[in-house]
Coordinates of C-alpha atoms in Angstrom, one line a residue:
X14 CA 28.7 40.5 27.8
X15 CA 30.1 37.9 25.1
X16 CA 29.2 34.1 24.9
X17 CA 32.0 32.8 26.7
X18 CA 31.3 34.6 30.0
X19 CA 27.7 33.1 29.8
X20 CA 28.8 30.1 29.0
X21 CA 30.7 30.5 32.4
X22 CA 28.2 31.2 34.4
X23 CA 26.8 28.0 33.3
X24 CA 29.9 26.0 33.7
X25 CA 30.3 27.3 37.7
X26 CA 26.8 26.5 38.4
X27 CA 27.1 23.1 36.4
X28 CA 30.2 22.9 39.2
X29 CA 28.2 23.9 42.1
X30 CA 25.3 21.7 41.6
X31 CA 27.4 18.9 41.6
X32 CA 29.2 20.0 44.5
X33 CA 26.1 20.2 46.3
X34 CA 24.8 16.6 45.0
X35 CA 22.1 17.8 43.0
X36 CA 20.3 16.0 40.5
X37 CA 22.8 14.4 38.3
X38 CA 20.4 14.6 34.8
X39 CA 19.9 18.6 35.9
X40 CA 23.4 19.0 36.4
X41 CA 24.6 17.5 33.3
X42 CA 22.1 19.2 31.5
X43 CA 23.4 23.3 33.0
X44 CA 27.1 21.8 32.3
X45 CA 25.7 20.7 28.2
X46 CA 24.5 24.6 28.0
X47 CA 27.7 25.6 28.7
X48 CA 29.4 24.1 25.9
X49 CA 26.6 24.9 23.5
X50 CA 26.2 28.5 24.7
X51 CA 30.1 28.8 24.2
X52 CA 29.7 27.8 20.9
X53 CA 27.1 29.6 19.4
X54 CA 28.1 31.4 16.2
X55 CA 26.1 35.1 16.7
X56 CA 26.1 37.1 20.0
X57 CA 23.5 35.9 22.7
X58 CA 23.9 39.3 24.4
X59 CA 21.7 40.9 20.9
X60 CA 19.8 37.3 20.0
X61 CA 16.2 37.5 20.9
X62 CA 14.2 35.1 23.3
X63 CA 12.6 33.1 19.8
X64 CA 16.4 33.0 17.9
X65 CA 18.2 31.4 20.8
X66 CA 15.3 28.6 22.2
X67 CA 15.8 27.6 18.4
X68 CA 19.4 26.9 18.7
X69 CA 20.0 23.4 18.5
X70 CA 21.2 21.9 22.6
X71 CA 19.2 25.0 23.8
X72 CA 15.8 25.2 24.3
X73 CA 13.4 27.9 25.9
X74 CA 14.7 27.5 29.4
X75 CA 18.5 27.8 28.8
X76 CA 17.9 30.6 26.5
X77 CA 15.4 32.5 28.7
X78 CA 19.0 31.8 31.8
X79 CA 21.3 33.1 29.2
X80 CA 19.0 36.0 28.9
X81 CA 19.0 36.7 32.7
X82 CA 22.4 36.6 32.7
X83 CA 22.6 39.3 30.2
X84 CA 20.2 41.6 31.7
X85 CA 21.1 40.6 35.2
X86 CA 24.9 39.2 35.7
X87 CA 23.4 36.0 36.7
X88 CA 20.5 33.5 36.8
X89 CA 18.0 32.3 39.8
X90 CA 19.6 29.1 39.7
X91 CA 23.0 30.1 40.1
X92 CA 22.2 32.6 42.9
X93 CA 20.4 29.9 45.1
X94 CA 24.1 27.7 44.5
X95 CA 26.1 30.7 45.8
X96 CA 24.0 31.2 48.7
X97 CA 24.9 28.0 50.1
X98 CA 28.7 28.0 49.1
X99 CA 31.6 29.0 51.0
X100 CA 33.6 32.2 49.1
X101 CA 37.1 30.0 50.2
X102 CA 34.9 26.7 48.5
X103 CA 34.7 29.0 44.9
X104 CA 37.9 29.8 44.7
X105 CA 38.9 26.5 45.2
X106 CA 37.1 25.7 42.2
X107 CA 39.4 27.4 40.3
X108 CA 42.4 25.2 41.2
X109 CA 43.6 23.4 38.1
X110 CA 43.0 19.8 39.2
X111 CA 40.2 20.4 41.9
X112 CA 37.2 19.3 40.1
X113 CA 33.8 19.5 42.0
X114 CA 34.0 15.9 43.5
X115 CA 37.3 16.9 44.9
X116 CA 36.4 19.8 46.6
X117 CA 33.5 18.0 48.2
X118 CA 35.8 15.8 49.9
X119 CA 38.4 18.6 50.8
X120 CA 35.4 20.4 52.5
X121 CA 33.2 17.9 53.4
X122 CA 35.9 15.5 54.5
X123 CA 38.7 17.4 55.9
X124 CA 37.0 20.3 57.1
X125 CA 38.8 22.9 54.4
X126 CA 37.4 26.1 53.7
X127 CA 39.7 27.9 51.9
X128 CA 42.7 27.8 49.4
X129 CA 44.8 29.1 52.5
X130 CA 44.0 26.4 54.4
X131 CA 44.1 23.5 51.6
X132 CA 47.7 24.8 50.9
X133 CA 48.6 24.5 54.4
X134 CA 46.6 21.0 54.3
X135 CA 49.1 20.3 51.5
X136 CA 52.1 21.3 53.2
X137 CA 51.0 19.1 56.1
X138 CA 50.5 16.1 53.3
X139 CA 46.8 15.5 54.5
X140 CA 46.1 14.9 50.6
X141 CA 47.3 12.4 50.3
X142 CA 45.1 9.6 51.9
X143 CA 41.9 11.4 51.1
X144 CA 39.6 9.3 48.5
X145 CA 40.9 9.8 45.3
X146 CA 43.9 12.3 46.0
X147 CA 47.3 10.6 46.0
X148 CA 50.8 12.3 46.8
X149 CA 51.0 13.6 42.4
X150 CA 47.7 15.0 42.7
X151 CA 48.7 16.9 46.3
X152 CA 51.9 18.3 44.7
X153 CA 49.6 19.3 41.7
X154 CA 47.5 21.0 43.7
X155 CA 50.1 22.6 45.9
X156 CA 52.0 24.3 42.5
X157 CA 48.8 25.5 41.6
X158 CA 47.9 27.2 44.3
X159 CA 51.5 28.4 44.8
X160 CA 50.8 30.0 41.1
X161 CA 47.9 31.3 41.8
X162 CA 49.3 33.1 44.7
X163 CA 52.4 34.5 42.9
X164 CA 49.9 36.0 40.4
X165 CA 48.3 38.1 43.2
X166 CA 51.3 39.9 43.4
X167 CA 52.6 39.3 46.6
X168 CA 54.9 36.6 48.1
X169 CA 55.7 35.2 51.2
X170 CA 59.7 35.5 52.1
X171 CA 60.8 32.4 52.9
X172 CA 59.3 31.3 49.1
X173 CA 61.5 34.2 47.0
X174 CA 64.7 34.2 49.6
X175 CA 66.1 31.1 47.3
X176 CA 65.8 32.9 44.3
X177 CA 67.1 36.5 45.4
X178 CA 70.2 35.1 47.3
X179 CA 70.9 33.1 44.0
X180 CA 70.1 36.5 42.1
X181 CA 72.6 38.0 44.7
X182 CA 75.5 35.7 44.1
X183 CA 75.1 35.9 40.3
X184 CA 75.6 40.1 40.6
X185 CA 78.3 39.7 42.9
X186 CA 80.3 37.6 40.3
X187 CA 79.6 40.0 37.4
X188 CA 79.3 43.5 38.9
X189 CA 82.9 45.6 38.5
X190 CA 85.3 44.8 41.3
X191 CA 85.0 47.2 44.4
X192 CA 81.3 47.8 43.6
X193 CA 79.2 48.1 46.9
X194 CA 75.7 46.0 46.4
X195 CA 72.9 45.2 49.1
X196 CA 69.4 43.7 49.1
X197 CA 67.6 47.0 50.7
X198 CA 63.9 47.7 51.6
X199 CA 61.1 45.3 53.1
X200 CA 63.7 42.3 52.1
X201 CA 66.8 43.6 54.2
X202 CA 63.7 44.0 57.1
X203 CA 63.1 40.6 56.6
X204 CA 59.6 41.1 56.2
X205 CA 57.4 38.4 55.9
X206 CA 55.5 38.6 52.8
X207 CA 56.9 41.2 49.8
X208 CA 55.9 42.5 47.2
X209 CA 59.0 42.6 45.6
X210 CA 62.9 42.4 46.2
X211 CA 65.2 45.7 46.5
X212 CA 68.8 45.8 45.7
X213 CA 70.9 48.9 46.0
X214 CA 74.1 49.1 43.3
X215 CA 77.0 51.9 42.9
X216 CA 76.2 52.0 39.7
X217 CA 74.5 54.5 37.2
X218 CA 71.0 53.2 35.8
X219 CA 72.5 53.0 32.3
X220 CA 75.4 50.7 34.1
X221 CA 72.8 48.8 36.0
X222 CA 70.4 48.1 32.9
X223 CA 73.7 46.6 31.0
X224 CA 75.0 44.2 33.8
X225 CA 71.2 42.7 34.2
X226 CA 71.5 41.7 30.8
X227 CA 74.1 39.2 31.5
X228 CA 71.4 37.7 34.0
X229 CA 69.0 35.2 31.8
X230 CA 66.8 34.4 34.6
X231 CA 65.6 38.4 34.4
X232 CA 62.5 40.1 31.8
X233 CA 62.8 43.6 31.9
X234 CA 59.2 44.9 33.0
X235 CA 60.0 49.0 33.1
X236 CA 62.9 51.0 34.0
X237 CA 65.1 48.7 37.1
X238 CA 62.2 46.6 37.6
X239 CA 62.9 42.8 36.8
X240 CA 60.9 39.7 36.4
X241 CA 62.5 36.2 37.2
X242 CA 61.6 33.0 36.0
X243 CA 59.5 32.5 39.2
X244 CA 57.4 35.6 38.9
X245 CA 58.9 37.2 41.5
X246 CA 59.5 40.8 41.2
X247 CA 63.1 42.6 41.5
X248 CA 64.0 46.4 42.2
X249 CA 66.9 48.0 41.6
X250 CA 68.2 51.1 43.4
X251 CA 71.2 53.2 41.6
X252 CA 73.1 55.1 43.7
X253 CA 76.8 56.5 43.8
X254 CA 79.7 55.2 45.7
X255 CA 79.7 58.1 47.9
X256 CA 76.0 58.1 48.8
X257 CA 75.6 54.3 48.6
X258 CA 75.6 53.6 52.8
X259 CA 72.9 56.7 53.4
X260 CA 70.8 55.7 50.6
X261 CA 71.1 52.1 52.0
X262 CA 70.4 53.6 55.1
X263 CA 67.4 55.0 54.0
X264 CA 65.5 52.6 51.7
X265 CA 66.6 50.1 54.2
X266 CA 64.4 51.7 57.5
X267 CA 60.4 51.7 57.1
X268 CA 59.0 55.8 57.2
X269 CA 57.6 55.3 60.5
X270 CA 61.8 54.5 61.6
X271 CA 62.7 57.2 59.7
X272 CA 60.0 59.5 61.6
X273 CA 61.6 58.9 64.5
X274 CA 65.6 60.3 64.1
X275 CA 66.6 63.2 65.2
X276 CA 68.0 64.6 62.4
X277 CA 69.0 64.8 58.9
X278 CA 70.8 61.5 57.5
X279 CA 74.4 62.2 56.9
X280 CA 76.4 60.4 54.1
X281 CA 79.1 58.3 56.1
X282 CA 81.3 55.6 55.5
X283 CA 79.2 52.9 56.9
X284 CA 75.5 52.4 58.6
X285 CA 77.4 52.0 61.9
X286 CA 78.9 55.5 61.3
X287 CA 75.4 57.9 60.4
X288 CA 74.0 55.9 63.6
X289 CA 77.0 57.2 65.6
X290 CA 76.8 60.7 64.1
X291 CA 73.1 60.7 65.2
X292 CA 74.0 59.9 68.7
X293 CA 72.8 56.2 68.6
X294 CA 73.6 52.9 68.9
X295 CA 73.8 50.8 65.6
X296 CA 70.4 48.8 64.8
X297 CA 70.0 46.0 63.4
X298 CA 67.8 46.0 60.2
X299 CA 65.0 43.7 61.7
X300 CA 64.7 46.5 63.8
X301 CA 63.8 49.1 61.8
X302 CA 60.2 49.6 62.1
X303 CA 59.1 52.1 64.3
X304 CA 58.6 51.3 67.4
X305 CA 60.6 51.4 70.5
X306 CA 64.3 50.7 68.9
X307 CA 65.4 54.6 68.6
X308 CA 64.6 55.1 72.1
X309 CA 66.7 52.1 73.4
X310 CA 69.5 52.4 70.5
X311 CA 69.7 56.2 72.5
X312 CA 69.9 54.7 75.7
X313 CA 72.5 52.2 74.7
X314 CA 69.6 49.3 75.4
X315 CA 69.2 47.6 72.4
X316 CA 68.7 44.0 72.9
X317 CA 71.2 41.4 71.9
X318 CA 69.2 40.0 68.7
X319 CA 68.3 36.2 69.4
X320 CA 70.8 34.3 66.1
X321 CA 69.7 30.8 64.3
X322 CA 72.1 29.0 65.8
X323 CA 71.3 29.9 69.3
X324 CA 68.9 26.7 68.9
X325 CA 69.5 24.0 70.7
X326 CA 66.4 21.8 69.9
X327 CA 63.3 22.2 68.6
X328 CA 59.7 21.3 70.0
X329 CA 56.4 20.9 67.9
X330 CA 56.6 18.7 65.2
X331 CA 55.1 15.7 63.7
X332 CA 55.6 12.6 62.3
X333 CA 53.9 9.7 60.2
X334 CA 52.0 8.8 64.0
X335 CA 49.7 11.6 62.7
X336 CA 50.1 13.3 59.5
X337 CA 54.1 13.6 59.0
X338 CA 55.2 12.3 56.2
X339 CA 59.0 11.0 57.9
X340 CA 59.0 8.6 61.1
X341 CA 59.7 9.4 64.6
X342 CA 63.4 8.0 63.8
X343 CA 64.1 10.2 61.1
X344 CA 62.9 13.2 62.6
X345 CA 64.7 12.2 65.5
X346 CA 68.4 11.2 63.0
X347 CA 67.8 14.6 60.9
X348 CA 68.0 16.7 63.8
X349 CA 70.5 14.6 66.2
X350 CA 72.8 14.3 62.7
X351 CA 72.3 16.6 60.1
X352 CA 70.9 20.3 62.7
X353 CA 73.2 18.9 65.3
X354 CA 70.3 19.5 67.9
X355 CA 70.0 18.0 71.4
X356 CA 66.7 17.4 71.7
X357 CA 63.4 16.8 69.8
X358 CA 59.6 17.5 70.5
X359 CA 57.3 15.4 69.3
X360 CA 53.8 16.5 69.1
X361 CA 51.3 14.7 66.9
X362 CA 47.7 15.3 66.4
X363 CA 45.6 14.7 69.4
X364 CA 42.8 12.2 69.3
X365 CA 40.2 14.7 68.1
X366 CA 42.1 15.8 64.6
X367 CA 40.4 13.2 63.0
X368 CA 41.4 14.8 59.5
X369 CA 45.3 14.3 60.6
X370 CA 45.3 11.2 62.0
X371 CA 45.0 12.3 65.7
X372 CA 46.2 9.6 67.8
X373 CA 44.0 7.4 69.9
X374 CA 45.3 6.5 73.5
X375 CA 46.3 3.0 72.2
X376 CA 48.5 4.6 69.8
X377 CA 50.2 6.9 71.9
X378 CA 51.0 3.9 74.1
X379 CA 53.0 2.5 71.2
X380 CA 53.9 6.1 70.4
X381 CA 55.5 6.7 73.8
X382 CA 57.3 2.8 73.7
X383 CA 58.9 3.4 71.1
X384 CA 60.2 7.2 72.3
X385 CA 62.1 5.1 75.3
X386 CA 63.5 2.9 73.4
X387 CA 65.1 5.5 70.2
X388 CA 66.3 7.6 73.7
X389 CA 68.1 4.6 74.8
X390 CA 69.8 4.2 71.3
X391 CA 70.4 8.0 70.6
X392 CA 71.3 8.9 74.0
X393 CA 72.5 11.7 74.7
X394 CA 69.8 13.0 72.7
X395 CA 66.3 12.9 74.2
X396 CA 63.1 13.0 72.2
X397 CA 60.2 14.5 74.3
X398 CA 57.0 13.2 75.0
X399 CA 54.6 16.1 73.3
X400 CA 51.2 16.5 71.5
X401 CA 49.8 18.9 70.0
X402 CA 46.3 18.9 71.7
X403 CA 43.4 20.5 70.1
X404 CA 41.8 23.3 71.9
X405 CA 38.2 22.5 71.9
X406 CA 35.2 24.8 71.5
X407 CA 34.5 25.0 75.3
X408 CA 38.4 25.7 75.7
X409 CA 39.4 22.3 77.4
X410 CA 42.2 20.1 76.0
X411 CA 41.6 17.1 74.3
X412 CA 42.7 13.7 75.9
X413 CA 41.5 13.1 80.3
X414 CA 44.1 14.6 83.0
X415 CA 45.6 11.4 83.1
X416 CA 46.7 11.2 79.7
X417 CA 47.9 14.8 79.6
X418 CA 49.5 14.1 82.8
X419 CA 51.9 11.4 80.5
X420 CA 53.5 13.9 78.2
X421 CA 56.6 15.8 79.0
X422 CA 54.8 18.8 77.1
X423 CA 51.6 20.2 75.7
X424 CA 51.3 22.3 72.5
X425 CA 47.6 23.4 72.8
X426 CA 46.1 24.6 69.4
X427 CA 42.5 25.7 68.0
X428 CA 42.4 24.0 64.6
X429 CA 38.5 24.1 64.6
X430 CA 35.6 26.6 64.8
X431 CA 37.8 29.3 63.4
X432 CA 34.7 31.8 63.1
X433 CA 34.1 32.6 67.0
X434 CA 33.9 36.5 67.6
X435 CA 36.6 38.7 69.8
X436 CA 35.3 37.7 72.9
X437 CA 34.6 33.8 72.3
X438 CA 37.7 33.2 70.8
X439 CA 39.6 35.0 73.5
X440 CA 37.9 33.6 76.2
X441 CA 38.6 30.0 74.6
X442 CA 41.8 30.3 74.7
X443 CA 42.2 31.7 78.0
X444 CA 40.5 28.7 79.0
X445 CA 43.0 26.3 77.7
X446 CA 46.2 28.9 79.0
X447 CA 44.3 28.2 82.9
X448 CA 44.6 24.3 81.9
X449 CA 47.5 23.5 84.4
X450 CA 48.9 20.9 81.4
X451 CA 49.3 23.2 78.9
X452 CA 52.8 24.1 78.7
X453 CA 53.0 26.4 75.2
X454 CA 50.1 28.0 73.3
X455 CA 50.4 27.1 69.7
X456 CA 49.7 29.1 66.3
X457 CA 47.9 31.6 68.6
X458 CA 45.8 33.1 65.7
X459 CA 45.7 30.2 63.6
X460 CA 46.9 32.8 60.7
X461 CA 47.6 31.7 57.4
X462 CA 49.6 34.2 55.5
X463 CA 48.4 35.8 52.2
X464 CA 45.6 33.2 52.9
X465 CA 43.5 33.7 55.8
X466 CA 43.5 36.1 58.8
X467 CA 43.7 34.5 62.0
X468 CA 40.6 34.5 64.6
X469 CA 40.3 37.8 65.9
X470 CA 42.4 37.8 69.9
X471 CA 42.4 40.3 72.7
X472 CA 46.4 39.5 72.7
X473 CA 46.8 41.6 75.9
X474 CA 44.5 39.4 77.9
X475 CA 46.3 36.3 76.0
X476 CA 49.8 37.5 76.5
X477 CA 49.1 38.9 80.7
X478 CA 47.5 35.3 81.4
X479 CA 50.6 33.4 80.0
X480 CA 52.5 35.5 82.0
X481 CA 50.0 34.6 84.9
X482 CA 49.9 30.6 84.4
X483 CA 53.7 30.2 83.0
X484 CA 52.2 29.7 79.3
X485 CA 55.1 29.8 76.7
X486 CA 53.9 31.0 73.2
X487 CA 54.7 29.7 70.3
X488 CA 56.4 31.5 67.0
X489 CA 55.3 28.8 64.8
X490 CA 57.6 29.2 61.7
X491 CA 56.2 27.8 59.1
X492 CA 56.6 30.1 56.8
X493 CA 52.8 30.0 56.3
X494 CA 52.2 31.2 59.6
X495 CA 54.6 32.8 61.7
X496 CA 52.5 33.1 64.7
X497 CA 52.8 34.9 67.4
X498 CA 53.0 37.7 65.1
X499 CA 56.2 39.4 65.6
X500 CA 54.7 42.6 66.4
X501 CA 53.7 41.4 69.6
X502 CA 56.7 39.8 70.4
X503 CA 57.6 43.0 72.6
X504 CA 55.0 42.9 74.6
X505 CA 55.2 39.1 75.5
X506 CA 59.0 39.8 76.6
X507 CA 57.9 42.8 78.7
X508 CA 55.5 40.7 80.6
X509 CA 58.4 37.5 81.5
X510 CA 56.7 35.3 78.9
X511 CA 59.2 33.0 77.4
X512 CA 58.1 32.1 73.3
X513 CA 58.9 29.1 71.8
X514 CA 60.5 29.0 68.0
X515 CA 58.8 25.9 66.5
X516 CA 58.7 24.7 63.0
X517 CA 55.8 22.7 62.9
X518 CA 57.4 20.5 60.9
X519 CA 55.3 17.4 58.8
X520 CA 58.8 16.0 56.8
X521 CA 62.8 16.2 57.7
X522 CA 63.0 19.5 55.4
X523 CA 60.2 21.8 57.3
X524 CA 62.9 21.1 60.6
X525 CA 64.7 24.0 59.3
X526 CA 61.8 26.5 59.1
X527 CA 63.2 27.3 62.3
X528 CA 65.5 30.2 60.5
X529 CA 62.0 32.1 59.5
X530 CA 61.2 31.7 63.0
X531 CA 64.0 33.9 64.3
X532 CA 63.9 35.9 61.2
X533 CA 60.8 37.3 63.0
X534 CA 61.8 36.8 66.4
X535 CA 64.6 39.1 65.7
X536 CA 61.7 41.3 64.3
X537 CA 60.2 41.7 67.7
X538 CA 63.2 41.9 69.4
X539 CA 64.0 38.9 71.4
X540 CA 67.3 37.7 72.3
X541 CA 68.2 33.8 73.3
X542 CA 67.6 34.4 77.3
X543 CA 63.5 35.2 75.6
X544 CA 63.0 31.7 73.9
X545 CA 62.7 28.3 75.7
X546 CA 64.6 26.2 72.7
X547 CA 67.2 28.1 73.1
X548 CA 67.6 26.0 76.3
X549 CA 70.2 23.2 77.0
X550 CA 68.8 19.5 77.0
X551 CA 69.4 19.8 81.2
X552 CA 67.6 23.0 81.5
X553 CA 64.5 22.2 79.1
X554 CA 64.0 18.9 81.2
X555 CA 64.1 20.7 84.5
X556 CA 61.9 23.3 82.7
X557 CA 59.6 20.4 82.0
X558 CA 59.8 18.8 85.4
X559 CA 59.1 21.9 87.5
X560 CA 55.9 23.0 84.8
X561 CA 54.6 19.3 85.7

């Protein structure tokens, strides 16, 4: 074990006294070891007891720690500051700007456990009105995390699409005329977090490997396998022009679709073509997972795959009532002018989110005043009265009946007491689906992709009582979550539950999340008829009308 790693160990427990408000003179004192432990000019690891207490800044009880550490891989004093610390509150430690102070208040303050959920605290710009955060220090954080993330080795899709479609329309501009290219694999699925992007070229790897060097933004890491300046990683498939659509074929279905044809894969002139030749139906790429989309693609049942621009509005979102960062108007103009929606939802924090600003009853008063009058000036487009109402630990909705009875909507959400068991959590929820104001169930798992796993759900028993009590689920697409997971998607539709495609949105920009959201909705299947904002502005308000 050399110096520095002791000195580490010092350094984090330095850190985690702090954290914990120890005794300042104690603390500084582990945190001055540190430094002179990291400094020393021999090796501690073969220094005796007598050399190292003689070390100038040391002493007998930092050498006899540095010792431990040696023999042990820590120090009594270190272990008794573990104990008590969150594993999501040390590896926040590690974020470049998060000293100890500021991880106090993220955890104390906001209620943050983990990196997961201080990214998607960033996202939501909660920073920035925290004591002694600000909107650089939030985007400082957010970047690092975002790196630290990309270093893992996996990424989330929505965060490499930009830089593969721009990868995409440089090859297409250099590649030889007549030269059949396509993204392939987990990407062409659409899946939701990658670990790297697949493109399929008619060309010979020796052909390949010369056109890439034309492409600056590329490092060559081994043979067809690319870094970009991003760190994300890029795959490249050589094939022939004959073989190019069954190879795309294949390396575009996942093994458990493959399991399931009936036969050998012909070469063909198109996709379309060696599904015919197999007695089936063309299916779509989304589809390709191995479930129930050979059966239906057999019996000419494949459904009609729900498209982005089948949205006619969209419903859970926020603004600078709560924690967004725009105001109700310019949600309102982005999505009236810019998405050429018809309707809005607005649904800011409920009363109880005290870390986003939840709105007291006063404030929705003022809240709902002003809705009336931006309807009269935007009319025909109508913003909705929503809220995203906390679903509290008992299950019940935040807010009395009569206030709930006000909005036009409720989003209910758990953003609290994430740790319940199976049969807690479920029954929590199932509480708030019985509440007769809930009208959609939000983030059902309260999942935070490549971050933290959402609270464990019997989805069955979720899914059959919003089917029972007229519950839509929400597919929240932020790209962080997209929840309902698509997987279940099926099932939902089986059982007449209608799922809602919301962004979630906290600015103007995270309005057009939406496009993740049917990236997965396509995923599981639905088509428009499944999903309620694919209504028109007259059928959503009778929707409304008849749930009240």
């Amino acid at each position: 074990m050399d110096n520095k790693t002791i000195a580490k160990k010092f350094k984090l427990c330095g850190q985690l006294m702090e954290l914990h408000n120890e005794n300042p003179f104690r603390t500084k004192a582990i945190a001055n070891a540190s430094f002179k432990l990291d400094k020393l000019p021999f090796s501690i690891a073969e220094s005796s007891l007598e050399t190292l207490s003689e070390q100038p800044g040391i002493g007998k009880s930092t050498a006899e720690k540095a010792l431990e550490i040696v023999h042990t891989g820590s120090f009594k004093e270190l272990d008794q500051m573990l104990s008590i610390t969150p594993e999501g509150i040390l590896e926040m430690l590690n974020i470049k700007g998060l000293g100890p102070k500021k991880v106090q208040i993220v955890w104390k303050d906001l209620a943050i456990e983990s990196v997961g959920e201080l990214y998607y605290a960033c996202n939501e710009n909660r920073l920035i009105e925290a004591k002694g955060f600000g909107l650089k220090t939030q985007e400082t954080i957010k970047k690092a995390i975002e790196f630290t993330i990309a270093s893992q080795g996996w990424f989330l899709f929505a965060k490499v699409q930009p830089s593969a479609e721009t990868l995409f329309a440089t090859l297409e501009k250099i590649i030889p005329p007549g030269t059949l290219l396509s993204f392939t694999c987990d990407y062409r699925r659409k899946v939701e977090i990658l670990e790297h992007v697949s493109v399929i070229i008619a060309l010979s790897t020796e052909e390949i490997t010369a056109l890439l060097t034309q492409v600056t933004a590329l490092t060559a890491s081994s043979d067809l396998r690319y870094t970009d300046v991003n760190g994300f990683t890029f795959v490249f498939i050589s094939t022939t022009k004959e073989e190019f659509y069954k190879d795309l074929f294949i390396s575009s279905a996942s093994a458990a679709h493959l399991a399931l044809l009936p036969q050998e894969i012909p070469s063909a002139a198109s996709e379309q073509d060696i599904y015919a030749a197999l007695g089936l139906a063309y299916i779509e790429p989304e589809l390709r997972e191995g479930y129930n989309e050979v059966a239906l693609a057999k019996a000419q049942a494949l459904p009609k795959l729900i498209e982005y621009t089948d949205l006619t509005g969209t419903l859970h979102n926020h603004s600078t009532y709560s924690d967004g960062v725009h105001s109700l108007k310019e949600m309102a103009l982005y999505c009236k002018d810019v998405l050429k929606l018809a309707y809005l939802g607005i649904c800011d924090h409920s009363k109880t989110a005290f870390y986003a600003n939840g709105l007291s009853i006063e404030r929705l008063q003022q809240q709902w005043a002003e809705i009336d009058q931006l309807n009269i000036e935007l009319a025909p487009f109508k913003i909705f009265k929503g809220i995203e109402s906390d679903i509290l630990s008992d299950g019940s909705l935040d807010y009395p009946d009569e206030i709930l009875a006000g909005f036009d909507f409720v989003v209910a959400s758990v953003h609290a007491n994430l740790k319940m068991d199976e049969q807690k959590a479920t029954e929590r929820i199932l509480k708030a689906i019985e509440n007769p104001y809930t009208t959609i169930l939000g983030h059902p798992t309260g999942r935070l992709l490549l971050s933290r796993a959402g609270y464990p759900l019997d989805f069955k028993r979720i899914i059959d009582a919003c089917a029972q009590h007229q519950v839509v689920i929400e597919i929240n697409a932020n790209p962080l979550r997209l929840d309902l997971d698509w997987r279940w998607h099926r099932y939902a539709v089986e059982k007449g539950v209608l799922l809602s495609i919301n962004p979630d949105a906290h600015r103007t920009e995270g309005l057009t999340d939406m496009l993740y959201g049917t990236y997965v909705a396509r995923k599981g299947g639905l088509e428009a008829k499944d999903c309620l904002n694919t209504y028109s502005l007259t059928e959503i308000t009778n929707y409304f009308q008849a749930k009240k």
